[in-house]
Backbone as ProteinMPNN parsed JSONL, in Angstrom:
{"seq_chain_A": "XXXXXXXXXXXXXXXXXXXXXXXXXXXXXXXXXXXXXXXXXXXXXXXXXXXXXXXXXXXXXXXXXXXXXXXXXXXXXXXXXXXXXXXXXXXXXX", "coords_chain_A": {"N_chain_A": [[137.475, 33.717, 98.714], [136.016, 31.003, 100.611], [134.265, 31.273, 102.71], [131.389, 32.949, 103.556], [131.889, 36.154, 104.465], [131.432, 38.257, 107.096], [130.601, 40.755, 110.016], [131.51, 41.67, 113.298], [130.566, 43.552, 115.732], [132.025, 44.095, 118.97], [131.052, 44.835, 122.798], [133.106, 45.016, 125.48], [133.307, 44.323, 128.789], [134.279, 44.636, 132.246], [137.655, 44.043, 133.86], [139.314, 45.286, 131.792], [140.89, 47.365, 130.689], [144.088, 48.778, 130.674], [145.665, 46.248, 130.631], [146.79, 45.266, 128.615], [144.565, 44.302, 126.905], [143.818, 45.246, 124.504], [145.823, 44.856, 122.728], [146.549, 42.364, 123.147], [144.058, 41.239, 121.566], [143.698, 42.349, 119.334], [146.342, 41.074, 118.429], [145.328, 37.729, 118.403], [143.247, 38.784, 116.785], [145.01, 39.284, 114.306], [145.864, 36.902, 113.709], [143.927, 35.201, 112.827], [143.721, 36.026, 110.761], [141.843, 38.359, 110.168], [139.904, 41.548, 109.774], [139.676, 45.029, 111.276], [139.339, 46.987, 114.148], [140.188, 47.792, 117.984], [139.482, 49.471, 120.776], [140.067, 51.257, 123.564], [136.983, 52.533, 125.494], [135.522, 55.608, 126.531], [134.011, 54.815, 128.787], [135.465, 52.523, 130.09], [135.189, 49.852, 128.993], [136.182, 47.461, 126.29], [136.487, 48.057, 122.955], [135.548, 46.353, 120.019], [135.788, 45.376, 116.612], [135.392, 43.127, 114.153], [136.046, 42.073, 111.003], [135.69, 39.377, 108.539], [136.043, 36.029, 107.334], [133.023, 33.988, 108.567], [133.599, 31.737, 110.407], [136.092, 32.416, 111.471], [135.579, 35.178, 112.886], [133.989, 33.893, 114.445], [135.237, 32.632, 115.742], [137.387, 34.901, 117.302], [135.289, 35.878, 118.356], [134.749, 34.331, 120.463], [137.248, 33.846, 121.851], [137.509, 36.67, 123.406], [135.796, 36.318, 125.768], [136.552, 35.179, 126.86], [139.663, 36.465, 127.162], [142.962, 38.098, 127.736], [145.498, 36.749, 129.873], [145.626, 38.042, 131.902], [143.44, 39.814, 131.8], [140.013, 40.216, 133.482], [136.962, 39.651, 132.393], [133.638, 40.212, 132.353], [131.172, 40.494, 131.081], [130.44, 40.027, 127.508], [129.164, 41.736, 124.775], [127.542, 41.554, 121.972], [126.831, 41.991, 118.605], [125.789, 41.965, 114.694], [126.933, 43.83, 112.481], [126.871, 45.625, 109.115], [129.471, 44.714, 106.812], [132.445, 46.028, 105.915], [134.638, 46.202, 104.086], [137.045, 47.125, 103.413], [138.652, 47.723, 105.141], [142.389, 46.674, 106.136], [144.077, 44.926, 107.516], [143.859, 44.302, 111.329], [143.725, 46.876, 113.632], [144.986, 48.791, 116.378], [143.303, 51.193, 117.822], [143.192, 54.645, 119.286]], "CA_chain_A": [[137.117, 33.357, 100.073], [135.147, 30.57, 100.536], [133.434, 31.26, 103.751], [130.711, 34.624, 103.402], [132.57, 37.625, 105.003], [131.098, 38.953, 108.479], [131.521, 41.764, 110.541], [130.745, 41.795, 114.204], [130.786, 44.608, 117.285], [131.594, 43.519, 120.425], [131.678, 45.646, 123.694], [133.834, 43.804, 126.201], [133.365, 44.695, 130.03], [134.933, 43.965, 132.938], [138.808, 44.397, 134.044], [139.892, 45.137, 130.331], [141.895, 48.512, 130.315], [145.883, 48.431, 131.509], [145.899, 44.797, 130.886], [146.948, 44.861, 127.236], [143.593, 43.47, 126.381], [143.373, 45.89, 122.911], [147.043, 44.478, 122.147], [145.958, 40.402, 122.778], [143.31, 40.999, 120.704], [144.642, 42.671, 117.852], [147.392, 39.371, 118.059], [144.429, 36.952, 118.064], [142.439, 38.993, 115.147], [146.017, 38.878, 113.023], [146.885, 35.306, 113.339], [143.002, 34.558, 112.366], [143.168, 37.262, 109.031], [140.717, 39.492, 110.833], [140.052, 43.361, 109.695], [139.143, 46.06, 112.451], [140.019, 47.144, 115.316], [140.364, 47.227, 118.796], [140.199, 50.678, 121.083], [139.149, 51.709, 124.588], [135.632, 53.198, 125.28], [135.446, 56.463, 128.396], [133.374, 53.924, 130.111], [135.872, 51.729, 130.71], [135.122, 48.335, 128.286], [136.912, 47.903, 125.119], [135.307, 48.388, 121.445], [136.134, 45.331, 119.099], [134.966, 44.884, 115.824], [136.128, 42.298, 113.481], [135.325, 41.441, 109.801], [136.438, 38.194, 107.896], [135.313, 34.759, 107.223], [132.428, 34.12, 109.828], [134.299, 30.869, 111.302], [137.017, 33.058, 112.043], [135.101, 36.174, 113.953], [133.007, 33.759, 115.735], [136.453, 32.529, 117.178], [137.495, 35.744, 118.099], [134.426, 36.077, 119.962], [134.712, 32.968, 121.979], [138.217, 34.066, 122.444], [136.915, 37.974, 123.951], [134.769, 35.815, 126.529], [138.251, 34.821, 128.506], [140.684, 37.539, 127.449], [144.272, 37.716, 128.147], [145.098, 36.465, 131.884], [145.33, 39.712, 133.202], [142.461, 40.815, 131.854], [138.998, 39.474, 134.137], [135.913, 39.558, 131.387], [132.309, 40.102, 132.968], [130.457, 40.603, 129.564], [130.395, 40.675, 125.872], [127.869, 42.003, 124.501], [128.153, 40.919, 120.311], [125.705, 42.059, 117.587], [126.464, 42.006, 113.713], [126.953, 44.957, 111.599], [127.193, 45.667, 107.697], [131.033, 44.164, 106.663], [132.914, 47.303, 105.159], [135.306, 45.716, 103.144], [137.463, 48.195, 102.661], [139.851, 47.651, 106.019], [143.145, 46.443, 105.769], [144.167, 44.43, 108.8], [143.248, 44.747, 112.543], [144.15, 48.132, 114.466], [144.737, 49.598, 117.496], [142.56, 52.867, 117.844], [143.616, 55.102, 120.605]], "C_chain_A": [[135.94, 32.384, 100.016], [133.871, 30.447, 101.734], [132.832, 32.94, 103.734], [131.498, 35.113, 104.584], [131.195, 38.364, 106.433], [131.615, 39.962, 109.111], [130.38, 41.535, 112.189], [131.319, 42.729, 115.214], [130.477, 43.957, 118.437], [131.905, 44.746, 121.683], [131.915, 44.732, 124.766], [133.891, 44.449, 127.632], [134.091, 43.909, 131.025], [136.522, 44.364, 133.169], [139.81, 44.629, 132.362], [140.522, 46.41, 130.131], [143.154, 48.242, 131.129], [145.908, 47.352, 131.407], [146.833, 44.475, 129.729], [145.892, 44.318, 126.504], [143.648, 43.656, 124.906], [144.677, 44.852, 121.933], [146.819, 42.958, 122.086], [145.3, 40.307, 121.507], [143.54, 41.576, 119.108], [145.964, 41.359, 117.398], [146.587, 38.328, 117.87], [144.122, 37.491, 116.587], [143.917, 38.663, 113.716], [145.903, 37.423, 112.547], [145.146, 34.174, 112.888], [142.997, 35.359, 110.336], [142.435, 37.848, 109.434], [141.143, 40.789, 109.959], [139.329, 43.754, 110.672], [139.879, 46.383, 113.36], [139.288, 46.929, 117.12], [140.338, 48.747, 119.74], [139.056, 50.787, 122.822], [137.685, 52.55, 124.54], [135.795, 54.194, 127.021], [134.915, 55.374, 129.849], [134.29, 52.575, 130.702], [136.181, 49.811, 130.103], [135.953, 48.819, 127.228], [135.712, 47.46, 123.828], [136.171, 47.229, 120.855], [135.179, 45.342, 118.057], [135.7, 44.41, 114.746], [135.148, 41.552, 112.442], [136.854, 40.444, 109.318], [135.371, 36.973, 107.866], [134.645, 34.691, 108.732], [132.749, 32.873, 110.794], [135.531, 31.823, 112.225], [136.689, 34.406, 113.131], [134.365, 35.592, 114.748], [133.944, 33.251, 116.511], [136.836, 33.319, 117.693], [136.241, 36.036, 119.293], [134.381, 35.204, 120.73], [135.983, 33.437, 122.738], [138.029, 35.472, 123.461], [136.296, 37.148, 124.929], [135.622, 35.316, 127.751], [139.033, 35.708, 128.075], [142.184, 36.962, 127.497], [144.538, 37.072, 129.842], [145.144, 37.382, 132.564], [144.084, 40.316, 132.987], [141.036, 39.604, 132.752], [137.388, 40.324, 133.453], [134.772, 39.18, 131.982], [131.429, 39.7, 131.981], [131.043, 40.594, 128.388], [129.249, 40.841, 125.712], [128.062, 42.049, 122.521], [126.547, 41.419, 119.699], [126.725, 42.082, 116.121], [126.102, 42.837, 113.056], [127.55, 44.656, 109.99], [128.77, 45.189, 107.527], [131.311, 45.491, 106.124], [133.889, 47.215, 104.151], [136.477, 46.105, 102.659], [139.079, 48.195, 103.74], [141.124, 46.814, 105.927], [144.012, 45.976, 107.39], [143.498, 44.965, 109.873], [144.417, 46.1, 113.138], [143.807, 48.155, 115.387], [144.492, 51.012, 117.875], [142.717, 53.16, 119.248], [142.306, 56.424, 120.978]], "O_chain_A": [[134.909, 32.766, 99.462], [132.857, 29.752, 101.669], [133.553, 33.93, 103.857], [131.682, 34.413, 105.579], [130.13, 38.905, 106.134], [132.806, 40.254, 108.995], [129.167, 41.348, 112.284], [132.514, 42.658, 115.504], [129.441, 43.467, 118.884], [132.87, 45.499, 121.553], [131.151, 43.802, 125.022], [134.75, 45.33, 127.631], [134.485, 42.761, 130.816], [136.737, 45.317, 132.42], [140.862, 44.053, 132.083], [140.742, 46.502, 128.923], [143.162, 47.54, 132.14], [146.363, 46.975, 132.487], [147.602, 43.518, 129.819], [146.189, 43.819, 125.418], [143.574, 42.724, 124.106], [144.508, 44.311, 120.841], [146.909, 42.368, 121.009], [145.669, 39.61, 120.562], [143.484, 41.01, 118.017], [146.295, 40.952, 116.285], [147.057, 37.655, 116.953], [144.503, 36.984, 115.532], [143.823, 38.072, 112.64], [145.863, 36.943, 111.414], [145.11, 32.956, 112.711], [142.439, 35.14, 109.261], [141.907, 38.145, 108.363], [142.273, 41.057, 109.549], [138.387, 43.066, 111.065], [141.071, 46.076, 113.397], [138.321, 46.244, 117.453], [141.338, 49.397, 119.437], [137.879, 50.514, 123.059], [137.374, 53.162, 123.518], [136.044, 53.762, 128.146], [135.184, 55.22, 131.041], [133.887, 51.795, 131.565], [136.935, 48.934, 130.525], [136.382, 49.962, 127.07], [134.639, 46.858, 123.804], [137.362, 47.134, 121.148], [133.97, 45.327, 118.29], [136.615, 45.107, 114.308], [134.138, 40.868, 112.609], [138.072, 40.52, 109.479], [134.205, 36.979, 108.263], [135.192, 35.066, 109.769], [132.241, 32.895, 111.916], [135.695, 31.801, 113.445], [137.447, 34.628, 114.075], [133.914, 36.199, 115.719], [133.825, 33.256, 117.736], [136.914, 33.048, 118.891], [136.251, 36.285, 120.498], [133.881, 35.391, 121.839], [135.991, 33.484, 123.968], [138.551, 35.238, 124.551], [135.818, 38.262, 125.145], [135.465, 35.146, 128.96], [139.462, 36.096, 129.161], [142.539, 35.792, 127.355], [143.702, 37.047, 130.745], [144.744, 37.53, 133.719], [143.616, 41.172, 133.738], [141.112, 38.381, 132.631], [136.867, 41.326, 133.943], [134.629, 37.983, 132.236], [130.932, 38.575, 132.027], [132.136, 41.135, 128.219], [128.336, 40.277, 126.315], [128.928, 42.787, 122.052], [125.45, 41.24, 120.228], [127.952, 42.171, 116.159], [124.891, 42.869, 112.834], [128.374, 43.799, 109.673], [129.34, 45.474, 108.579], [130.309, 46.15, 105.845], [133.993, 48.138, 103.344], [136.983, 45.604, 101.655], [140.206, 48.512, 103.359], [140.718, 45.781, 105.394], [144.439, 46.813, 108.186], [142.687, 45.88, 109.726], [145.641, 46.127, 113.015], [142.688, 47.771, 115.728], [145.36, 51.829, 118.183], [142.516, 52.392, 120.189], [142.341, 57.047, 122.039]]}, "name": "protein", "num_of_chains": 1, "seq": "XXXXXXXXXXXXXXXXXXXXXXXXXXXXXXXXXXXXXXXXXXXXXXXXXXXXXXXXXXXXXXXXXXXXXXXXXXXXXXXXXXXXXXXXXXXXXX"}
């Protein structure tokens, strides 16, 4: 890999449950090579966190910032956490 390996947590607010949002974004993170996942939170936002080359997770996060068209995206809120290395594509955690 020639681009250092990243991992970043995003919490995504706004109209993002029943939309398919977890399912967009799990099709974005594939078609970049992403690992992590993707899973609702009680409160209502969705949990994303995505390791890989850091060109490639900082597109997913631009992409999280508009969503699918059904979904209507108030916030992200993005920090970066330890990479884990260890995951094996993106998931959908229920």
């Amino acid at each position: 890999m020639s681009s250092a390996t990243t991992r970043k947590h995003a919490v995504v607010s706004g109209t993002v449950q029943g939309v398919g949002f977890r399912w967009w974004t799990a099709r974005k993170a594939d078609g970049l090579e992403l690992a992590g996942y993707a899973r609702n939170l009680f409160d209502g936002t969705v949990e994303v966190e995505a390791e890989g080359p850091a060109p490639a997770v900082d597109a997913l996060v631009v992409m999280l910032r508009s969503g699918p068209p059904s979904a209507s995206v108030t916030d992200v809120a993005v920090r970066e956490v330890e990479p884990h290395g260890d995951e094996d594509g993106f998931r959908i955690l229920h």
